[in-house]
Tab-separated table of C-alpha atoms in Angstrom:
chain	number	residue	atom	x	y	z
A	437	PRO	CA	0.000	0.000	0.000
A	438	ILE	CA	1.145	3.548	-0.768
A	439	LYS	CA	0.776	4.530	2.907
A	440	LEU	CA	3.414	1.951	3.876
A	441	ILE	CA	5.728	3.085	1.078
A	442	LYS	CA	5.437	6.721	2.143
A	443	SER	CA	6.051	5.925	5.801
A	444	SER	CA	9.165	3.884	4.956
A	445	SER	CA	10.449	6.202	2.225
A	446	ASN	CA	13.629	7.129	4.110
A	447	ALA	CA	14.636	3.468	4.266
A	448	ILE	CA	13.648	2.386	0.751
A	449	CYS	CA	14.548	5.537	-1.193
A	450	PRO	CA	18.292	4.748	-1.565
A	451	ILE	CA	17.449	1.259	-2.823
A	452	LEU	CA	14.878	2.560	-5.306
A	453	VAL	CA	17.334	5.182	-6.579
A	454	ARG	CA	19.890	2.457	-7.357
A	455	VAL	CA	17.287	0.225	-9.019
A	456	TYR	CA	15.737	3.013	-11.108
A	457	ASN	CA	19.126	4.404	-12.156
A	458	LYS	CA	20.263	0.935	-13.213
A	459	CYS	CA	17.070	0.455	-15.222
A	460	MET	CA	17.621	3.766	-16.999
A	461	ARG	CA	21.324	3.110	-17.548
A	462	ASP	CA	20.588	-0.343	-19.009
A	463	GLY	CA	17.526	0.851	-20.935
A	464	VAL	CA	15.351	-1.822	-19.331
A	465	TYR	CA	11.858	-1.472	-17.917
A	466	PRO	CA	11.315	-4.461	-15.580
A	467	ALA	CA	8.470	-6.758	-16.603
A	468	GLU	CA	7.241	-6.798	-12.999
A	469	LEU	CA	6.457	-3.085	-13.256
A	470	LYS	CA	4.387	-3.600	-16.411
A	471	VAL	CA	1.814	-5.820	-14.712
A	472	GLY	CA	-1.499	-4.177	-13.943
A	473	ARG	CA	-4.679	-5.343	-12.316
A	474	ILE	CA	-7.775	-4.862	-14.442
A	475	SER	CA	-11.051	-4.311	-12.622
A	476	PRO	CA	-14.495	-3.966	-14.171
A	477	ILE	CA	-16.166	-0.709	-13.127
A	478	TYR	CA	-19.937	-0.443	-13.435
A	479	LYS	CA	-21.133	2.443	-15.649
A	480	LYS	CA	-24.938	2.374	-15.873
A	481	ASP	CA	-28.156	0.450	-16.602
A	482	ASN	CA	-28.348	-3.334	-16.296
A	483	GLU	CA	-25.615	-4.679	-14.001
A	484	GLU	CA	-25.841	-8.120	-15.642
A	485	LEU	CA	-24.649	-6.925	-19.073
A	486	MET	CA	-20.888	-6.796	-19.725
A	487	GLU	CA	-21.168	-3.728	-21.974
A	488	ASN	CA	-22.291	-1.719	-18.927
A	489	TYR	CA	-18.852	-2.068	-17.382
A	490	ARG	CA	-15.564	-0.484	-18.335
A	491	PRO	CA	-12.127	-1.925	-17.629
A	492	VAL	CA	-9.818	0.066	-15.378
A	493	SER	CA	-6.177	-0.910	-15.062
A	494	THR	CA	-4.323	-0.295	-11.803
A	495	LEU	CA	-0.542	-0.302	-12.154
A	496	ALA	CA	2.014	-1.195	-9.497
A	497	VAL	CA	3.065	1.742	-7.303
A	498	PHE	CA	6.760	1.261	-8.096
A	499	GLY	CA	5.967	1.331	-11.812
A	500	LYS	CA	4.094	4.607	-11.394
A	501	ILE	CA	7.023	6.088	-9.486
A	502	PHE	CA	9.408	5.010	-12.253
A	503	GLU	CA	7.162	6.497	-14.946
A	504	LYS	CA	7.022	9.802	-13.049
A	505	ILE	CA	10.827	9.888	-12.805
A	506	ILE	CA	11.149	9.278	-16.553
A	507	TYR	CA	8.525	11.946	-17.295
A	508	ASN	CA	10.272	14.544	-15.102
A	509	ARG	CA	13.675	13.824	-16.639
A	510	MET	CA	12.350	13.962	-20.190
A	511	TYR	CA	10.348	17.125	-19.539
A	512	SER	CA	13.368	18.874	-17.983
A	513	PHE	CA	15.575	17.825	-20.892
A	514	LEU	CA	13.072	18.992	-23.502
A	515	LEU	CA	12.716	22.348	-21.725
A	516	SER	CA	16.491	22.772	-21.477
A	517	GLN	CA	16.836	22.130	-25.211
A	518	ASN	CA	14.052	24.599	-26.067
A	519	ILE	CA	12.097	21.796	-27.722
A	520	ILE	CA	9.027	22.649	-25.675
A	521	TYR	CA	8.229	25.890	-23.912
A	522	GLU	CA	6.850	26.352	-20.465
A	523	ASN	CA	3.655	28.447	-20.291
A	524	HIS	CA	4.041	31.505	-18.075
């Protein structure tokens, strides 16, 4: 659970930094972080019909953290190279 991860962040952060940096250095996204849990979410009308549900995928917390790191690094790089411009 995210609450446990946040409360133990001081202990696990150095480990995650090493793991994430190695993944980026090697250009590998671990298969374990790609696994998501798909849950059917009810939309409307008859609850017995499949078309009244939509699939929602929940990704692993560590995968989300890794994606956010990649996003922030790419965004910073693109800004620094004047490829995209920040709105002021």
